[in-house]
Amino acid sequence: MARVALVTGGSRGIGEAISKALQAAGYTVAATYAGNDDAAAKFTEETGIKTYKWNVADYDSSVAGIAKVEEDLGPVDVVVANAGITRDAPFHKMTKDQWQQVIDTNLTGVFNTVHPVWPGMRERKFGRVIVISSINGQKGQFAQVNYAATKAGDLGIVKSLAQEGARAGITANAICPGYIATEMVMAVPEKVRESIIGQIPAGRLGEPEEIARCVVFLASEDAGFINGSTISANGAQFFA
Ligand code: CAA
């Protein structure tokens, strides 16, 4: 039977490419989304991938949502914690709300997504946890104290989970995308974006599919000895 993969934020941006790539690799995929019903409906119509709506920042909603996914599709073998937001502001202007929203979604959201599937993975002696971090968790970023903190936190999460899951056949790894051509990066003011592209030796933004291919590899049986690692995919912009 096909393994089941859960992708949070899986109907748009990098998550959409991940959902599609996992489906193409033979997984039964469930994609979550937080609010954009139209995008989710269009995505399901195009791909046949089921979407589920819940807020990853809320633990009880995550538990209930994942229970529904497992009832529909079977136990989750691969979890991709991808959902994330930005609330960029220079630190002196950053509000407590901007800090908290990003922490709740990007960091607590990873806990809320992985914690409910972890016991089942331990019982079945197989699991793949893949967390989508960011180049900005590795190097920091002007106006992203909140976001960079969560993305650096992701790396601590996978290194710790890797040690806990290794004997149970579970791997936990992070991918650090550089600047990828998604709505999130397109929301950066054009002048700033141009200057960012100037700092990428590849001379271009990355494509969502370039991240999705890393996910498919980490999810595979072949990647079983890769555990607690970070894959950087950033066009040579930064070396961790
Ligand atoms: N480095 C140094 N200085 C910078 C800077 C940078 N990267 N970006 C802006 N500044 C400077 C500006 O030149 C300006 O300086 P002056 O006051 O001397 O003119 C000052 O900092 C900013 O002042 P503003 O009052 O204009 O700032 P603002 O409150 O309007 O905020 C901003 C603007 C939010 C910082 C905006 O410039 C922005 O969005 N920057 C992009 C931040 C960024 O790169 N985010 C990444 C998003 S993509 C992502 O997160 C995906 C991923 O994982 C890679």
Short mmCIF file of C-alpha atoms and ligand atoms in Angstrom, two decimals:
data_model
loop_
_atom_site.label_atom_id
_atom_site.label_comp_id
_atom_site.label_asym_id
_atom_site.label_seq_id
_atom_site.Cartn_x
_atom_site.Cartn_y
_atom_site.Cartn_z
CA MET A 1 0.00 0.00 0.00
CA ALA A 2 1.14 3.52 -0.76
CA ARG A 3 2.66 5.39 2.15
CA VAL A 4 0.71 8.41 3.41
CA ALA A 5 2.38 11.84 3.41
CA LEU A 6 1.03 14.90 5.18
CA VAL A 7 2.20 18.31 3.94
CA THR A 8 1.23 21.39 5.95
CA GLY A 9 0.68 24.49 3.86
CA GLY A 10 0.56 21.98 1.04
CA SER A 11 -1.73 23.70 -1.45
CA ARG A 12 0.37 26.77 -2.32
CA GLY A 13 3.97 27.83 -2.82
CA ILE A 14 6.74 25.39 -1.96
CA GLY A 15 4.17 23.15 -0.24
CA GLU A 16 2.17 22.76 -3.45
CA ALA A 17 5.27 21.57 -5.30
CA ILE A 18 6.07 19.17 -2.44
CA SER A 19 2.54 17.69 -2.46
CA LYS A 20 2.67 17.16 -6.21
CA ALA A 21 6.15 15.64 -6.17
CA LEU A 22 5.23 13.20 -3.40
CA GLN A 23 2.10 12.21 -5.30
CA ALA A 24 4.18 11.65 -8.44
CA ALA A 25 6.53 9.47 -6.37
CA GLY A 26 3.61 7.24 -5.37
CA TYR A 27 2.55 8.60 -1.97
CA THR A 28 -1.02 9.20 -0.93
CA VAL A 29 -0.86 12.87 -0.01
CA ALA A 30 -2.90 15.03 2.35
CA ALA A 31 -2.29 18.78 2.09
CA THR A 32 -3.33 21.21 4.81
CA TYR A 33 -4.09 24.87 4.40
CA ALA A 34 -5.05 27.66 6.78
CA GLY A 35 -7.41 30.00 5.00
CA ASN A 36 -7.37 30.23 1.21
CA ASP A 37 -10.37 28.04 0.28
CA ASP A 38 -10.27 29.00 -3.40
CA ALA A 39 -6.62 28.04 -3.84
CA ALA A 40 -7.24 24.75 -2.02
CA ALA A 41 -10.27 23.89 -4.15
CA LYS A 42 -8.36 24.67 -7.35
CA PHE A 43 -5.42 22.60 -6.14
CA THR A 44 -7.64 19.58 -5.38
CA GLU A 45 -9.41 19.92 -8.70
CA GLU A 46 -6.08 19.93 -10.55
CA THR A 47 -4.30 17.22 -8.61
CA GLY A 48 -6.93 15.05 -6.90
CA ILE A 49 -4.99 15.59 -3.64
CA LYS A 50 -7.29 15.96 -0.63
CA THR A 51 -6.96 19.17 1.34
CA TYR A 52 -7.72 19.72 5.03
CA LYS A 53 -8.21 23.09 6.67
CA TRP A 54 -6.78 23.80 10.09
CA ASN A 55 -4.53 26.26 11.84
CA VAL A 56 -1.19 24.60 12.58
CA ALA A 57 -0.69 27.08 15.44
CA ASP A 58 -3.52 25.36 17.34
CA TYR A 59 -2.64 22.04 18.95
CA ASP A 60 -6.19 20.72 19.35
CA SER A 61 -7.06 21.56 15.73
CA SER A 62 -3.91 19.78 14.57
CA VAL A 63 -4.73 16.66 16.60
CA ALA A 64 -8.31 16.60 15.29
CA GLY A 65 -7.22 17.33 11.71
CA ILE A 66 -4.56 14.62 11.70
CA ALA A 67 -7.05 12.12 13.17
CA LYS A 68 -9.36 12.88 10.23
CA VAL A 69 -6.51 12.47 7.71
CA GLU A 70 -5.61 9.10 9.23
CA GLU A 71 -9.25 8.00 9.23
CA ASP A 72 -9.51 8.91 5.52
CA LEU A 73 -6.14 7.81 4.22
CA GLY A 74 -4.37 5.68 6.84
CA PRO A 75 -1.47 6.29 9.22
CA VAL A 76 0.87 9.14 8.37
CA ASP A 77 4.36 7.81 7.48
CA VAL A 78 5.85 11.03 6.13
CA VAL A 79 5.20 14.43 7.65
CA VAL A 80 6.40 17.60 5.98
CA ALA A 81 6.15 20.61 8.30
CA ASN A 82 6.13 23.32 5.68
CA ALA A 83 3.48 25.85 6.72
CA GLY A 84 4.99 29.21 7.51
CA ILE A 85 4.36 32.94 7.52
CA THR A 86 6.40 36.13 7.57
CA ARG A 87 5.68 39.33 9.51
CA ASP A 88 8.81 41.25 8.60
CA ALA A 89 9.78 44.44 10.41
CA PRO A 90 13.02 45.95 11.68
CA PHE A 91 13.37 44.92 15.33
CA HIS A 92 12.74 48.42 16.67
CA LYS A 93 9.37 48.38 14.89
CA MET A 94 8.47 44.71 15.43
CA THR A 95 5.37 44.33 17.58
CA LYS A 96 4.74 41.61 20.15
CA ASP A 97 1.95 40.43 17.86
CA GLN A 98 4.29 40.07 14.87
CA TRP A 99 6.71 38.13 17.05
CA GLN A 100 4.01 35.86 18.50
CA GLN A 101 2.18 35.09 15.25
CA VAL A 102 5.37 33.89 13.60
CA ILE A 103 6.46 31.86 16.64
CA ASP A 104 3.02 30.26 16.94
CA THR A 105 2.73 29.31 13.27
CA ASN A 106 6.29 28.51 12.25
CA LEU A 107 7.72 27.00 15.42
CA THR A 108 4.88 25.79 17.63
CA GLY A 109 3.24 24.71 14.36
CA VAL A 110 6.05 22.18 13.87
CA PHE A 111 5.48 20.75 17.34
CA ASN A 112 1.73 20.62 16.74
CA THR A 113 2.19 18.82 13.42
CA VAL A 114 4.79 16.25 14.40
CA HIS A 115 3.73 15.46 17.97
CA PRO A 116 0.41 13.78 17.01
CA VAL A 117 2.03 11.49 14.39
CA TRP A 118 5.15 10.61 16.39
CA PRO A 119 3.69 7.78 18.57
CA GLY A 120 2.34 5.98 15.48
CA MET A 121 5.69 6.26 13.72
CA ARG A 122 7.42 4.80 16.80
CA GLU A 123 4.95 1.90 16.93
CA ARG A 124 5.25 1.10 13.23
CA LYS A 125 9.05 1.53 13.32
CA PHE A 126 9.06 3.85 10.34
CA GLY A 127 8.74 7.57 9.91
CA ARG A 128 10.06 10.52 7.99
CA VAL A 129 9.91 13.99 9.51
CA ILE A 130 10.94 16.75 7.13
CA VAL A 131 10.90 20.34 8.32
CA ILE A 132 11.12 23.21 5.86
CA SER A 133 13.45 25.70 7.51
CA SER A 134 15.13 28.58 5.63
CA ILE A 135 18.45 30.11 4.69
CA ASN A 136 17.41 32.90 7.04
CA GLY A 137 17.45 30.51 9.99
CA GLN A 138 21.10 29.82 9.12
CA LYS A 139 22.34 33.35 8.46
CA GLY A 140 19.73 35.65 10.03
CA GLN A 141 18.00 38.36 8.04
CA PHE A 142 17.37 42.08 8.43
CA ALA A 143 13.73 42.56 9.54
CA GLN A 144 13.26 38.87 10.40
CA VAL A 145 14.21 38.43 14.06
CA ASN A 146 10.94 36.53 14.50
CA TYR A 147 11.16 34.38 11.35
CA ALA A 148 14.89 33.64 11.69
CA ALA A 149 14.35 32.53 15.30
CA THR A 150 11.75 29.98 14.20
CA LYS A 151 13.79 28.72 11.28
CA ALA A 152 16.90 28.30 13.46
CA GLY A 153 14.62 26.56 15.96
CA ASP A 154 13.65 24.03 13.27
CA LEU A 155 17.26 22.88 13.11
CA GLY A 156 17.31 22.20 16.85
CA ILE A 157 14.04 20.30 16.55
CA VAL A 158 15.27 17.90 13.85
CA LYS A 159 18.63 17.30 15.51
CA SER A 160 16.84 16.34 18.72
CA LEU A 161 14.13 14.27 17.06
CA ALA A 162 16.78 12.46 15.02
CA GLN A 163 18.38 11.18 18.22
CA GLU A 164 15.04 10.13 19.68
CA GLY A 165 13.72 8.46 16.54
CA ALA A 166 16.80 6.73 15.15
CA ARG A 167 16.26 3.40 16.92
CA ALA A 168 12.61 3.40 15.86
CA GLY A 169 13.35 3.79 12.15
CA ILE A 170 12.35 7.45 12.13
CA THR A 171 14.47 10.12 10.51
CA ALA A 172 14.09 13.86 11.03
CA ASN A 173 15.77 16.30 8.69
CA ALA A 174 15.50 19.93 7.66
CA ILE A 175 15.71 21.62 4.31
CA CYS A 176 16.86 25.23 4.17
CA PRO A 177 15.57 26.78 0.98
CA GLY A 178 17.16 29.98 -0.17
CA TYR A 179 15.02 32.56 -1.93
CA ILE A 180 12.43 30.66 -3.97
CA ALA A 181 10.02 32.15 -6.51
CA THR A 182 6.85 32.03 -4.40
CA GLU A 183 4.27 34.58 -3.26
CA MET A 184 6.21 34.99 0.01
CA VAL A 185 9.34 36.20 -1.77
CA MET A 186 7.35 38.17 -4.36
CA ALA A 187 5.81 40.10 -1.43
CA VAL A 188 9.24 41.58 -0.64
CA PRO A 189 9.54 45.10 -2.14
CA GLU A 190 10.87 44.83 -5.68
CA LYS A 191 14.02 46.86 -5.04
CA VAL A 192 14.90 44.68 -2.05
CA ARG A 193 14.20 41.52 -4.05
CA GLU A 194 16.45 42.67 -6.88
CA SER A 195 19.22 43.31 -4.39
CA ILE A 196 18.69 39.82 -2.89
CA ILE A 197 18.94 38.20 -6.34
CA GLY A 198 22.20 40.08 -6.78
CA GLN A 199 23.52 38.19 -3.72
CA ILE A 200 22.70 34.76 -5.18
CA PRO A 201 25.66 33.38 -7.15
CA ALA A 202 23.24 31.32 -9.27
CA GLY A 203 21.82 34.66 -10.43
CA ARG A 204 18.21 33.61 -9.98
CA LEU A 205 15.55 32.64 -7.48
CA GLY A 206 15.06 28.93 -6.87
CA GLU A 207 12.05 27.00 -8.14
CA PRO A 208 9.64 25.29 -5.69
CA GLU A 209 10.26 21.99 -7.50
CA GLU A 210 13.94 22.21 -6.56
CA ILE A 211 12.91 21.99 -2.90
CA ALA A 212 10.27 19.33 -3.59
CA ARG A 213 12.91 17.01 -5.06
CA CYS A 214 14.92 17.23 -1.82
CA VAL A 215 11.79 16.24 0.13
CA VAL A 216 11.13 13.21 -2.07
CA PHE A 217 14.69 12.03 -1.51
CA LEU A 218 14.58 12.50 2.28
CA ALA A 219 11.22 10.67 2.41
CA SER A 220 12.56 7.63 0.57
CA GLU A 221 13.83 4.36 2.04
CA ASP A 222 17.19 5.20 0.46
CA ALA A 223 17.63 8.16 2.82
CA GLY A 224 17.29 6.04 5.97
CA PHE A 225 20.79 6.81 7.29
CA ILE A 226 20.44 10.56 6.79
CA ASN A 227 19.16 11.77 10.13
CA GLY A 228 19.39 15.14 11.85
CA SER A 229 20.79 16.72 8.71
CA THR A 230 20.17 20.00 6.98
CA ILE A 231 20.07 20.24 3.21
CA SER A 232 20.74 23.75 1.93
CA ALA A 233 19.27 24.58 -1.46
CA ASN A 234 20.08 28.21 -2.06
CA GLY A 235 22.03 28.71 -5.30
CA ALA A 236 25.30 29.12 -3.34
CA GLN A 237 24.03 32.17 -1.43
CA PHE A 238 25.18 30.86 1.94
CA PHE A 239 27.19 27.92 3.28
CA ALA A 240 26.20 26.78 6.77
N1 CAA B 1 20.16 45.33 5.19
C1 CAA B 1 20.48 46.54 5.71
N2 CAA B 1 19.63 47.56 5.75
C2 CAA B 1 18.40 47.37 5.23
C3 CAA B 1 18.00 46.16 4.68
C4 CAA B 1 18.95 45.11 4.67
N3 CAA B 1 18.66 43.90 4.15
N4 CAA B 1 16.72 46.26 4.28
C5 CAA B 1 16.33 47.51 4.57
N5 CAA B 1 17.35 48.19 5.13
C6 CAA B 1 17.37 49.57 5.60
C7 CAA B 1 16.67 50.49 4.62
O1 CAA B 1 17.57 50.91 3.61
C8 CAA B 1 16.23 51.60 5.52
O2 CAA B 1 17.35 52.41 5.84
P1 CAA B 1 17.22 53.99 5.99
O3 CAA B 1 16.26 54.22 7.14
O4 CAA B 1 18.62 54.45 6.29
O5 CAA B 1 16.70 54.49 4.68
C9 CAA B 1 15.84 50.82 6.77
O6 CAA B 1 16.63 49.67 6.79
C10 CAA B 1 14.40 50.35 6.71
O7 CAA B 1 13.64 51.35 7.12
P2 CAA B 1 12.11 51.41 6.73
O8 CAA B 1 11.47 52.36 7.68
O9 CAA B 1 11.92 51.62 5.27
O10 CAA B 1 11.62 49.95 7.08
P3 CAA B 1 10.17 49.42 7.05
O11 CAA B 1 9.63 49.48 8.43
O12 CAA B 1 9.37 50.06 5.96
O13 CAA B 1 10.43 47.91 6.70
C11 CAA B 1 11.17 46.06 5.39
C12 CAA B 1 10.81 47.54 5.40
C13 CAA B 1 10.07 45.25 6.06
C14 CAA B 1 12.46 45.84 6.10
C15 CAA B 1 11.27 45.72 3.89
O14 CAA B 1 12.40 46.36 3.38
C16 CAA B 1 11.39 44.24 3.64
O15 CAA B 1 10.41 43.56 3.55
N6 CAA B 1 12.61 43.75 3.49
C17 CAA B 1 12.83 42.36 3.12
C18 CAA B 1 13.10 41.49 4.30
C19 CAA B 1 13.37 40.12 3.77
O16 CAA B 1 14.34 39.87 3.09
N7 CAA B 1 12.48 39.17 4.06
C20 CAA B 1 12.58 37.86 3.52
C21 CAA B 1 11.23 37.46 3.01
S1 CAA B 1 11.29 35.98 2.03
C22 CAA B 1 11.39 34.74 3.14
O17 CAA B 1 11.39 34.94 4.31
C23 CAA B 1 11.49 33.38 2.58
C24 CAA B 1 12.75 32.72 3.00
O18 CAA B 1 12.73 31.86 3.86
C25 CAA B 1 14.00 33.07 2.32
#
